[in-house]
Amino acid sequence: LQTSRRSSSDGWQQQPCRSQTRRRRHRKKPGADEATNLYQRVKMRFEEEQQLLSNSPLPAKLSKELQKIFASLQLSGASIKFASSICLGLGSPTDSRDARLQLALWMSALKDEASEAGDSDKDVLAASAPLLLAVDPAFTPEDEQLLSSLGVTVGDPTSAASRYSALPLPCLAFLPHAPNFVINNFLYENWSKSRLHGHVLLGNSLASLRTNLSAPVLRQLGYIESAAEVCVEAVSSSSLANRADEFFTAFNDISLQWFPKIEKDFIGEVESSLGEPVYDCADDRLKDLLGF
């Protein structure tokens, strides 16, 4: 992948915030046998969550809406064939059931429609997404092993932002409850008509963020606020999870979004007005809302 001209906007590397970031929890490094057993337990739990999700109506609903999006954008007809997909802010599947459910949803969204026709043995991930990338500083060695077994490359959070704008299109961006500054950086890295037009976002509702975040926070998240003006929600968060179901904590406020119509003048005006994101979160309350 080529290096982006905007590599300096990497929030995980540059720490664009004057406050101290949260400390990561350190666990004692397990021995070889213990690590193998832990990975097997994580994999088994993930497969259980994957089966649970497959028995729900969510995968079929996502597949149906993705086919509509691809047909509207005239991307490979109505066939769901992403050239790439990136996942940011998943969290640790080893430590979190929500992260395992979110990972299962990501894999489900990438399935080729041929698998719906009964070809259950087909390697749909290889067919649908030649490049799969996941980035999160919370990943453990077991998480990385699980992701690798699914055909996912684990990116280095200290250098990943330079790759955001080089991912082949069409691209599925999966941002399940990612920190707000990470979402904002991702949009900035892809702030052009062609890049946004080729992305489908499955993650925090941009419209919800624009509505619910305070003005001081939104002033620092200008690309989220601007993108919310031109994105369309194909599947709302309320359709994916409600307070009564077992998926609520994993999928609340996650929606399927895309950018069917973007004026070139709009892109230029926003970029010239906002420039590169800079975050001032000396106030602890702002720091938490930005996601540091």
mmCIF file of N, CA and C in Angstrom, residues 62 72 134 198 223 240:
data_model
loop_
_atom_site.group_PDB
_atom_site.id
_atom_site.type_symbol
_atom_site.label_atom_id
_atom_site.label_comp_id
_atom_site.label_asym_id
_atom_site.label_seq_id
_atom_site.Cartn_x
_atom_site.Cartn_y
_atom_site.Cartn_z
ATOM 1 N N LEU A 62 -28.411 -7.431 6.675
ATOM 2 C CA LEU A 62 -27.243 -6.704 6.179
ATOM 3 C C LEU A 62 -26.943 -7.066 4.731
ATOM 4 N N SER A 72 -27.029 0.233 -6.462
ATOM 5 C CA SER A 72 -27.204 1.670 -6.657
ATOM 6 C C SER A 72 -25.913 2.349 -7.087
ATOM 7 N N ALA A 134 -7.250 -5.145 10.348
ATOM 8 C CA ALA A 134 -7.814 -4.759 11.641
ATOM 9 C C ALA A 134 -6.734 -4.066 12.454
ATOM 10 N N GLY A 198 -16.755 5.333 -2.542
ATOM 11 C CA GLY A 198 -16.428 3.913 -2.599
ATOM 12 C C GLY A 198 -16.427 3.216 -1.258
ATOM 13 N N TYR A 223 -14.979 16.475 10.638
ATOM 14 C CA TYR A 223 -15.219 15.576 9.515
ATOM 15 C C TYR A 223 -16.391 14.633 9.808
ATOM 16 N N LEU A 240 -30.642 -2.944 14.195
ATOM 17 C CA LEU A 240 -29.635 -3.941 14.537
ATOM 18 C C LEU A 240 -29.761 -4.410 15.981
#
